[in-house]
XYZ file of C-alpha atoms in Angstrom:
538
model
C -15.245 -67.168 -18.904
C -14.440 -68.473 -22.676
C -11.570 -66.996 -24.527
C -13.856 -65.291 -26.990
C -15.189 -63.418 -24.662
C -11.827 -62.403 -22.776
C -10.746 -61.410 -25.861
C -13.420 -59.327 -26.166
C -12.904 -57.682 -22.722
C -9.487 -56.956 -23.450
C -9.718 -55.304 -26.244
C -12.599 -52.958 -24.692
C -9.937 -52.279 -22.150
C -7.405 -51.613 -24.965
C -9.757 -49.031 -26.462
C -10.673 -47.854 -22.800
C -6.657 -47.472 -22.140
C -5.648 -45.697 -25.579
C -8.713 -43.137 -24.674
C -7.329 -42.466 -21.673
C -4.334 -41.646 -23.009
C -5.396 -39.568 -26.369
C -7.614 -37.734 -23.063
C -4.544 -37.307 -21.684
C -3.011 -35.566 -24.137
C -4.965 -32.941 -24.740
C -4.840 -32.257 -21.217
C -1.383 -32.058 -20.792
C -1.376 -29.358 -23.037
C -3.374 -27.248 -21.516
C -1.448 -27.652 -18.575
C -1.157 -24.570 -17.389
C -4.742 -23.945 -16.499
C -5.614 -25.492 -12.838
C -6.494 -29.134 -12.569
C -5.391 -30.138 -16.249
C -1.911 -31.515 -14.733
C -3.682 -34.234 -12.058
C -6.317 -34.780 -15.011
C -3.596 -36.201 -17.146
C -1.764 -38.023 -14.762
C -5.357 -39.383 -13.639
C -5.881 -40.645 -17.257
C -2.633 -41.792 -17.249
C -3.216 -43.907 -14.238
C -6.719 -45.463 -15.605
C -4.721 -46.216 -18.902
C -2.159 -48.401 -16.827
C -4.788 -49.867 -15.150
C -6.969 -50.904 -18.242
C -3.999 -51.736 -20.394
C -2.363 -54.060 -17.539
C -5.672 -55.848 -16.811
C -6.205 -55.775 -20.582
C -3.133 -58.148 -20.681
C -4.174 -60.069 -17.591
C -6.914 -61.343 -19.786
C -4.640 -62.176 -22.889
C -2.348 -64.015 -20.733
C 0.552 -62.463 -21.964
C 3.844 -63.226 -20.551
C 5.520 -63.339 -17.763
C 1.617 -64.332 -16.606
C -1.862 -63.302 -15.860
C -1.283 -62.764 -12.077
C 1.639 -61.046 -13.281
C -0.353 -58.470 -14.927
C -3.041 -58.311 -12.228
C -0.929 -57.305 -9.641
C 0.277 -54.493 -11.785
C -2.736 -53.259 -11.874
C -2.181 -51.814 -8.474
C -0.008 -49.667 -9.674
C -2.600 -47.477 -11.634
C -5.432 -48.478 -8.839
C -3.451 -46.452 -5.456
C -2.500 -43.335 -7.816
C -6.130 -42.393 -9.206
C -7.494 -41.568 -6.421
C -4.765 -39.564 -5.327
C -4.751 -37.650 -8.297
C -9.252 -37.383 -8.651
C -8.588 -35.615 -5.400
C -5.880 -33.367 -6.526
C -7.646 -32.707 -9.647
C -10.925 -31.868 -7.469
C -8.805 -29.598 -5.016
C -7.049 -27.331 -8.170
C -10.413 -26.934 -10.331
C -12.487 -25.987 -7.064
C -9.751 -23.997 -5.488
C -7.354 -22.847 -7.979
C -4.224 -21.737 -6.255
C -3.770 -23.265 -3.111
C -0.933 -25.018 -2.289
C -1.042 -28.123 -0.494
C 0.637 -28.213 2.933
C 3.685 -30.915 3.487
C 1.411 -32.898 5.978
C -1.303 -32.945 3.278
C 1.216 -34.398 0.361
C 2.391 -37.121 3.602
C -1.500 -38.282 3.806
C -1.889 -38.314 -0.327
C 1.682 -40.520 -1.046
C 1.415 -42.737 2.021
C -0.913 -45.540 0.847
C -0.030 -45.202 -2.551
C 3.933 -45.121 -1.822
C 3.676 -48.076 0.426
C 2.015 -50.143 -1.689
C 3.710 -49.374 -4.690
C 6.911 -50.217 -2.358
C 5.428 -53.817 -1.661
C 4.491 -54.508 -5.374
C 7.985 -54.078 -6.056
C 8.925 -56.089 -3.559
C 6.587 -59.089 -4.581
C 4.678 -58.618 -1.501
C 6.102 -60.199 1.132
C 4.269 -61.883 3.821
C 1.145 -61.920 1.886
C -0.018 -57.961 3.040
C -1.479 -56.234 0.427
C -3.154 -59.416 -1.280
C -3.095 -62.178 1.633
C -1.141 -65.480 2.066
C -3.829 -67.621 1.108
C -4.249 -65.233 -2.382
C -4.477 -67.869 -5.537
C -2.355 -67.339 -8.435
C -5.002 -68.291 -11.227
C -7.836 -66.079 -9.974
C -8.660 -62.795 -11.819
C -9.370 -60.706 -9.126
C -7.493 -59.781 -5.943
C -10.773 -58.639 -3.630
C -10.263 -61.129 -0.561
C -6.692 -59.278 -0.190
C -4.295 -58.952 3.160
C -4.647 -56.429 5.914
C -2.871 -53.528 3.700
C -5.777 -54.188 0.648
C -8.163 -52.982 3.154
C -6.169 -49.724 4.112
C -5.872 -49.395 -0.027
C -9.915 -50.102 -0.065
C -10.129 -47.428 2.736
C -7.519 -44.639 1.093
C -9.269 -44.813 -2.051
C -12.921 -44.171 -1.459
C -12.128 -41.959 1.126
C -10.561 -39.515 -1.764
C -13.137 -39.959 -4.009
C -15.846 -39.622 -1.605
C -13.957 -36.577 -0.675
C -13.567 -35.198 -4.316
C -17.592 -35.709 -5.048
C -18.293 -33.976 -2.005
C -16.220 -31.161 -3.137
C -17.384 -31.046 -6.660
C -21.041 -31.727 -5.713
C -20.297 -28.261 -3.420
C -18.961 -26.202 -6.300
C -21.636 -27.792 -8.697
C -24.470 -26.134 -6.320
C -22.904 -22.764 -5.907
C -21.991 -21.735 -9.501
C -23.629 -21.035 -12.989
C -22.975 -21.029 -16.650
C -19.990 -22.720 -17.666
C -18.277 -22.929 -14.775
C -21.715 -25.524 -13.846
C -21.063 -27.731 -17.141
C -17.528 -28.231 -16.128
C -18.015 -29.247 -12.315
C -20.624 -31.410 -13.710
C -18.566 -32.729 -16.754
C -16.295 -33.794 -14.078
C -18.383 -35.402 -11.340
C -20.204 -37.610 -14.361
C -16.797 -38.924 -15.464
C -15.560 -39.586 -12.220
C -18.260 -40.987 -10.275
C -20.019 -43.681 -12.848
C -16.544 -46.541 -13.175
C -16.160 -45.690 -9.112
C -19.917 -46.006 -8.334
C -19.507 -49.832 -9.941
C -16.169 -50.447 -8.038
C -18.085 -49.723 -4.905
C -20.806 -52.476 -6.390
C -18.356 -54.965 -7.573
C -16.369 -54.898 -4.325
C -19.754 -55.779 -2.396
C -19.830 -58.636 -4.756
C -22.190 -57.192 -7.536
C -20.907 -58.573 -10.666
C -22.536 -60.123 -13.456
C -19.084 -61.978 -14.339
C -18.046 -63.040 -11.006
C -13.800 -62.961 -12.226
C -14.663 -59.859 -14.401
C -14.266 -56.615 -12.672
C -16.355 -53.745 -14.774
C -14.364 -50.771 -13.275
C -11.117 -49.915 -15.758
C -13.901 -51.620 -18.793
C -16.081 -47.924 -17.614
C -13.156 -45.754 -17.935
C -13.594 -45.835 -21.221
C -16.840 -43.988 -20.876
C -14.960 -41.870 -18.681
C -12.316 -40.654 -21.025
C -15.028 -40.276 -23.691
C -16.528 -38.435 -21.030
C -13.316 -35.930 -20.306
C -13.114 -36.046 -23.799
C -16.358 -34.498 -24.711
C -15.541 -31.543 -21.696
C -12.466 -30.735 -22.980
C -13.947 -30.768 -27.038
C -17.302 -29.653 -26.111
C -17.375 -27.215 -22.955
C -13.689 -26.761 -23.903
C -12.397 -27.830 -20.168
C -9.755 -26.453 -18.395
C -9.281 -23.878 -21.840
C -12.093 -21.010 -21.560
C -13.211 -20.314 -17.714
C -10.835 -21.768 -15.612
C -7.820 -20.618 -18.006
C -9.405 -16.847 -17.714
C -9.318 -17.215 -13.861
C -5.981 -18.490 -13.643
C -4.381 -15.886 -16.002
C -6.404 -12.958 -14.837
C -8.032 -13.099 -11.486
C -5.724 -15.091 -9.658
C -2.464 -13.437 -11.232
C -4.314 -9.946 -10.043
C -2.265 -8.193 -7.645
C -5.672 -7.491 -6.119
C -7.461 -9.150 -3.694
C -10.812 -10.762 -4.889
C -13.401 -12.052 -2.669
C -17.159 -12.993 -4.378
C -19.759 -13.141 -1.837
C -23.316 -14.950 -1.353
C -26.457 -13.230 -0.661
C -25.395 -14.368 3.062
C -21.855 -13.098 2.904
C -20.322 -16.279 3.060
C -17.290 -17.019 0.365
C -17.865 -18.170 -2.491
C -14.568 -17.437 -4.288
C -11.258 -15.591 -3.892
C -8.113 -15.690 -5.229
C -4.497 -16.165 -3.959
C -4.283 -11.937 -3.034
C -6.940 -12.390 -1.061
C -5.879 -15.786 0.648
C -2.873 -13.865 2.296
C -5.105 -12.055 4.415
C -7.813 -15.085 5.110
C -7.502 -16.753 8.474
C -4.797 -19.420 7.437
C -5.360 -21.079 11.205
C -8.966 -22.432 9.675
C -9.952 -24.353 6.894
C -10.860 -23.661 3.684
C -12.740 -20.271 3.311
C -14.980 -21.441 0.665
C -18.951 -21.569 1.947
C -17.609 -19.736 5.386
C -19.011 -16.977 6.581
C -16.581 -13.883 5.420
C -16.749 -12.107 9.286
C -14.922 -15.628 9.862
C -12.943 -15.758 6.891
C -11.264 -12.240 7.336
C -10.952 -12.186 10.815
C -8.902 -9.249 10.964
C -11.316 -7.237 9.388
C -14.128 -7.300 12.185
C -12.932 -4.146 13.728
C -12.372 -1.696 10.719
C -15.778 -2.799 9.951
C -17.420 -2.193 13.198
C -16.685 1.236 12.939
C -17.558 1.540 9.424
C -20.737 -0.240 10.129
C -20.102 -2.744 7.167
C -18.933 -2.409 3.422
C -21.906 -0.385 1.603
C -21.484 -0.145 -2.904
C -18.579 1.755 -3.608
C -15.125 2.413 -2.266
C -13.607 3.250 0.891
C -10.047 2.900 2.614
C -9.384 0.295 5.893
C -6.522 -0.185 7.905
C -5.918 -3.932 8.387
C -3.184 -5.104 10.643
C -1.165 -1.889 9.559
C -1.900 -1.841 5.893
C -3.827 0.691 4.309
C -6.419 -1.036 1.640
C -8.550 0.474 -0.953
C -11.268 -1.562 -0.638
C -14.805 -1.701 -4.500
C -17.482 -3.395 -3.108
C -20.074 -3.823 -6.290
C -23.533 -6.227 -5.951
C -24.013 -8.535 -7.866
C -27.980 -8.283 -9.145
C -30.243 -10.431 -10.864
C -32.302 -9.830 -13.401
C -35.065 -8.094 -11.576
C -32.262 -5.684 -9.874
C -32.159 -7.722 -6.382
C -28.663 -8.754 -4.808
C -27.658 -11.890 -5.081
C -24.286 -11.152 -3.646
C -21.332 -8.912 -3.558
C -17.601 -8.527 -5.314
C -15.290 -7.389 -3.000
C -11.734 -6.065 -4.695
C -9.137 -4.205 -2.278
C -5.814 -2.365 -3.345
C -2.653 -2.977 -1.198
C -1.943 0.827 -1.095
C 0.384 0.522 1.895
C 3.099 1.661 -0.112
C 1.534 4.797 -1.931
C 0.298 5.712 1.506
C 3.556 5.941 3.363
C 5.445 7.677 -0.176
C 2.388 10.091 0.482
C 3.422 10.199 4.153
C 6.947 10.948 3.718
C 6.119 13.331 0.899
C 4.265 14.982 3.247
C 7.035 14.822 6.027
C 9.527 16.114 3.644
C 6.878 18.994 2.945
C 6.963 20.067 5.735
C 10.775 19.811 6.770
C 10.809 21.996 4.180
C 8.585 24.428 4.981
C 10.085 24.403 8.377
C 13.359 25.244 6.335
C 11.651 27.649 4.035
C 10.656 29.512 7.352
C 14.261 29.938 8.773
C 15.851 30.350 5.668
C 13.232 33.330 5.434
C 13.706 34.070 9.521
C 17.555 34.336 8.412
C 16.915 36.848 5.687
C 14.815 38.893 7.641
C 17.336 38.810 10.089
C 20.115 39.332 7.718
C 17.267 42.721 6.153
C 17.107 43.478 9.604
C 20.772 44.002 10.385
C 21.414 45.597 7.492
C 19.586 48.895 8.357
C 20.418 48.171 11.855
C 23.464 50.121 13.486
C 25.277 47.775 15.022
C 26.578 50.076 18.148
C 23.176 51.092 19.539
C 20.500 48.782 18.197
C 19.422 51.667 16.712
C 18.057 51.965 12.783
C 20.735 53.209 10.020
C 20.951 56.055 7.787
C 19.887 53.461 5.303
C 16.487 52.826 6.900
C 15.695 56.623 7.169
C 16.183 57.122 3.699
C 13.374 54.356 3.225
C 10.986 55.743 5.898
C 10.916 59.223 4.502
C 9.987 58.620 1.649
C 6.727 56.320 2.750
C 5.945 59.394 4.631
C 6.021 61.468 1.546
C 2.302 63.608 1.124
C 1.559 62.818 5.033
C 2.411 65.295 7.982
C 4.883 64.269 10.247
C 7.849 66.099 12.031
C 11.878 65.505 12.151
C 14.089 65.826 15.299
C 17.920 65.874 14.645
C 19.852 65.629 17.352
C 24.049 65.741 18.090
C 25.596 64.910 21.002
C 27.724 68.366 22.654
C 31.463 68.275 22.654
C 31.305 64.796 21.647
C 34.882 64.797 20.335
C 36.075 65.961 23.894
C 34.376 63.119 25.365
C 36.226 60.756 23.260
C 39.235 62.335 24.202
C 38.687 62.374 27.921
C 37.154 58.664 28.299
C 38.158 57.308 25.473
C 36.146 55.413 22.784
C 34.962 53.238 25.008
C 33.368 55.960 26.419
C 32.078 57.299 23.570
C 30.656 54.280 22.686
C 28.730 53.828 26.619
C 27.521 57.831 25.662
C 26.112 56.977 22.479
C 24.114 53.586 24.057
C 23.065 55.381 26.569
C 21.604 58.547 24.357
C 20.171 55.879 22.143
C 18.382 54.241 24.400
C 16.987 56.749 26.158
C 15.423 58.231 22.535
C 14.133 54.261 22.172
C 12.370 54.185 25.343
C 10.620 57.884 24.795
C 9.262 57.148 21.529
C 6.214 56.082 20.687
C 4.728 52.798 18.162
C 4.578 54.106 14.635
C 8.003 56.541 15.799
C 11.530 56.174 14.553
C 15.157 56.472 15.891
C 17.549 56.141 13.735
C 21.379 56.999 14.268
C 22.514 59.721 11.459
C 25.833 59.213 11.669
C 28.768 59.681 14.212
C 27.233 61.867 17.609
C 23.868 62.852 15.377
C 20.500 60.696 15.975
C 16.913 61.239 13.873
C 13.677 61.206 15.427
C 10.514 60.430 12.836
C 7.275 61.578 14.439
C 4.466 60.643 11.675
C 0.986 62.649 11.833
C 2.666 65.411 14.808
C 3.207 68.833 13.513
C 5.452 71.155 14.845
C 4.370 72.817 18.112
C 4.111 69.405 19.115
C 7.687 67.644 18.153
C 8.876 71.122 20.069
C 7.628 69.899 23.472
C 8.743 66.188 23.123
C 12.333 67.595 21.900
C 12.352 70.025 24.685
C 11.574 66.681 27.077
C 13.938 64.644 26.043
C 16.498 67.326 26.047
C 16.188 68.049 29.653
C 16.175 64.150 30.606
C 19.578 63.545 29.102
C 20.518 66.586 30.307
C 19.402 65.915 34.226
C 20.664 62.182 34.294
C 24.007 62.377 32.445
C 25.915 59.143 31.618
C 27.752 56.599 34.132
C 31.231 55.826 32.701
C 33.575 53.504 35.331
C 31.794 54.154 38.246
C 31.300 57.598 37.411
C 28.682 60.168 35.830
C 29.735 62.113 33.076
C 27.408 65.008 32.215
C 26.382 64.610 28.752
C 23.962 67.748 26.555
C 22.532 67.334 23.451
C 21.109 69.950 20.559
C 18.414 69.479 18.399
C 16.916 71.004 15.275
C 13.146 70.442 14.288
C 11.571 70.584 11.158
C 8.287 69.579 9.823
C 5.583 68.702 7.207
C 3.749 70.478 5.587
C 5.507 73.805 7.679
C 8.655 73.236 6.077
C 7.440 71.406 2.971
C 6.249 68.407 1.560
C 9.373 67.065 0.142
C 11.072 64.731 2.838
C 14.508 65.392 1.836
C 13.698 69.251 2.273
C 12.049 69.069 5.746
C 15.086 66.900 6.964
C 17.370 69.250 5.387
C 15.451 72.260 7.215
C 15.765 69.978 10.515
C 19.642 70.029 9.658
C 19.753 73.703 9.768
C 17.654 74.129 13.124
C 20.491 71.944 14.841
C 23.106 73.888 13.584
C 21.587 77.220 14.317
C 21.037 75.449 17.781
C 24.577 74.380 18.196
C 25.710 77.969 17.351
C 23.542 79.212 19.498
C 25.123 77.519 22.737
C 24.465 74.291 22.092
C 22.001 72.460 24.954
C 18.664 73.956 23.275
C 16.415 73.348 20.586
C 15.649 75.067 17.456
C 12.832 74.776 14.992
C 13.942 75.350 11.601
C 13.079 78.830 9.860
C 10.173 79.804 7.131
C 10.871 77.745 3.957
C 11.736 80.735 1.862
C 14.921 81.140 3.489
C 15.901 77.475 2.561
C 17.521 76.556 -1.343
C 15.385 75.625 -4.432
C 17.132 72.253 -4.684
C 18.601 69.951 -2.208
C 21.114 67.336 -2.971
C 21.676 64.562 0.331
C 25.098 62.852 0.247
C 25.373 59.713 -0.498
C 24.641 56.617 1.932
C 27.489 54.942 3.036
């Protein structure tokens, strides 16, 4: 080849190189979005590749080998980094496992290791290589594992971006397209050259086509503003979401999902993209067997012990028909078990609320209880009469006889065991609906709602002559115990409760004056005062 046509060819791979690199730029700053990184260290790598076989053809010092073996160092990195610039635009925020990185740096680290080294032993170029020729294709036994590396990656990366090509729309399209144009045209003629298809047999066409390819990248990132609009929106938003996002085909296989939904993909298989999603979420099989699948709308699973709040919407076409669904789900795990223990504590307290409210009636309880006989207070009566205010009903007040001298014979001990006794034997002989209360000291009261007085008579007159016949057993002993009671009723002896208990009073003293041992029904009403005045409770 003359020198005014190398001259040519290097400075085509001058402009190709400072392409590559203005390319470069721009992508680097939009380095945040997915794939923008690899793109610029891709364009980085063409632009040492042109630019060093740029000044293999000018000869520059220290010599044109020289400069062709540094070529190398761009040629083992762009695959590397067309396949990691494939991986993040196609699937956006998946890591790459350490065996993964161990398979992308080998080649390239090796033979950057033996450029550096001068190649020893002739591997990556061969000991019979020439040191005028301008191309190193009939290379050593590493060359071919270079050959190999590389066009397994890229066949890898079309493969992947032909894939994602087929299965999207709209911008998203352009881009993958963008892409595969720019990558595949200089790597297509590689292929060609390597087979021995060159028009200039010591010219090799590939790093003179990246030019196109930067102009290429160039016109994506200008034109269809790559890695800026879509892919920027999908990093920032869907794949930041705390939700998990799956799109599915008309087939329910995968077609997207972001990171939130990777956690609960099958991380045993491959990539989920294009899978089916029964395969893909695993885990989910049984919730939705018993759901019999995910119909429009929302619903809650349990998956592997978390609760999920799970939007399914179609995705329709123009005429209406489904072309595919959007699956979103809601870690609500959390809010479920705050809802739990809200509910827990709920109900602790309602347990509490329920013996705190035992307690009180308790505490109600005993305070119009008499502690001595069980028995119901003076304070109770007082509240019982007066609910039976404007209704019939009969009073029975009854002392125990000689009580005093039973105290002093037995003691108050004794007392006490006559008392229990009388007051249980009034307990037993009542009635549901019927009162006993103790009155105070010896004296009991008997309430007998809806009887009148004829009929309290005979029930007085009964229990009377049972306390009477049975008597009390103090230490080992009987001691014969009578009692006296005074009746009085309503309406007979009034309507006002206070008055027929006051009447009642009356009867029992008549009857204790009488002899004690009997009972007395109170006189007519006329013979009782205007106004009555009870003492005080205690």
């Amino acid at each position: 080849m003359n020198d005014a046509l190398a001259s040519s060819f290097a400075a085509w791979l001058m402009g190709s190189a400072f392409a590559a690199l203005l390319t470069a730029r721009f992508a680097w700053r939009r380095r945040q979005a997915p794939g923008a990184t690899p793109l610029a260290l891709l364009l980085l790598s063409l632009a040492v590749w042109t630019l060093t076989y740029a000044l293999h053809w000018l000869n520059v010092p220290p010599g044109a080998v020289f400069w062709l073996d540094a070529t190398f160092f761009g040629v083992v990195g762009a695959p590397v980094f067309v396949w990691l610039l494939t991986r993040e635009f196609t699937q956006p925020g998946r890591p790459l496992r350490p065996l993964e990185w161990a398979t992308l740096l080998a080649v390239p680290g090796v033979t950057w290791g033996l450029l550096l080294l001068g190649d020893p032993g002739g591997v990556l170029f061969g000991a019979g290589a020439t040191q005028d020729a301008h191309t190193r294709l009939a290379g050593g036994p590493w060359f071919r594992v270079v050959v190999l590396h590389g066009y397994a990656l890229m066949a890898l990366s079309a493969l992947a971006l032909g894939q994602f090509w087929r299965r999207t729309s709209g911008v998203y399209r352009r881009q993958a397209g963008v892409l595969l144009a720019g990558l595949c045209v200089p790597w297509v003629v590689n292929f060609v050259s390597v087979l021995g298809g060159r028009p200039f047999p010591d010219f090799d066409l590939t790093p003179m086509l990246f030019m196109a390819t930067a102009l290429v990248f160039l016109w994506g990132l200008l034109g269809f503003r790559l890695f800026d609009l879509v892919p920027v929106a999908r990093h920032l938003l869907v794949e930041q979401m705390g939700e998990g996002v799956v799109v599915l085909d008309a087939q329910e296989r995968v077609v997207d999902l972001n990171r939130a939904a990777r956690r609960l993909a099958d991380s045993t298989r491959p990539s989920p993209i294009g899978r089916p999603a029964a395969e893909v979420f695993e885990h989910w099989s049984a919730a939705l067997a018993s759901r019999g699948g995910l119909d429009e709308g929302a619903t809650e699973l349990t998956v592997d012990g978390r609760a999920l709040e799970v939007r399914v919407s179609h995705l329709r076409d123009g005429r209406g028909r489904s072309q595919g669904q959007v699956v979103v789900w809601r870690d609500v795990t959390r809010q479920r078990r705050a809802e739990a223990a809200l509910r827990q504590a709920h109900e602790q307290l309602q347990v509490r609320l329920t013996e705190i409210e035992r307690l009180q009636a308790e505490l109600r309880e005993q305070s119009v209880r008499d502690p001595l006989t069980g028995l119901h207070n003076r304070r109770y009566l007082s509240g019982a009469l007066e609910a039976l205010r404007g209704q019939p009903f009969s009073v029975v007040l009854l002392d125990i006889d000689h009580f005093k001298g039973v105290n002093d014979s037995l003691g108050h001990a004794g007392g006490d065991a006559v008392l229990r006794a009388v007051a249980d034997h009034l307990a037993g002989a009542v009635a549901p609906g019927e009162t006993v209360c103790r009155y105070g000291g010896e004296e009991f009261v008997v309430l007998l709602p809806g009887l009148r007085t004829d009929a309290a008579l005979a029930r007085a007159e009964g229990w009377r002559q049972a306390v009477a016949a049975r008597g009390v057993a103090v230490d080992g002993g009987r001691v014969p115990v009578t009692v006296s009671l005074g009746l009085a009723g309503a309406p007979d002896h009034g309507t006002d409760p206070d008055r027929v208990l006051l009447a009642a009073d009356r009867a029992l003293y008549a009857a204790k004056e009488g002899g004690r041992n009997q009972c007395r029904v109170a006189p007519a009403p006329d013979s009782l005062p205007a106004e009555v005045t009870l003492e005080p409770l205690p």
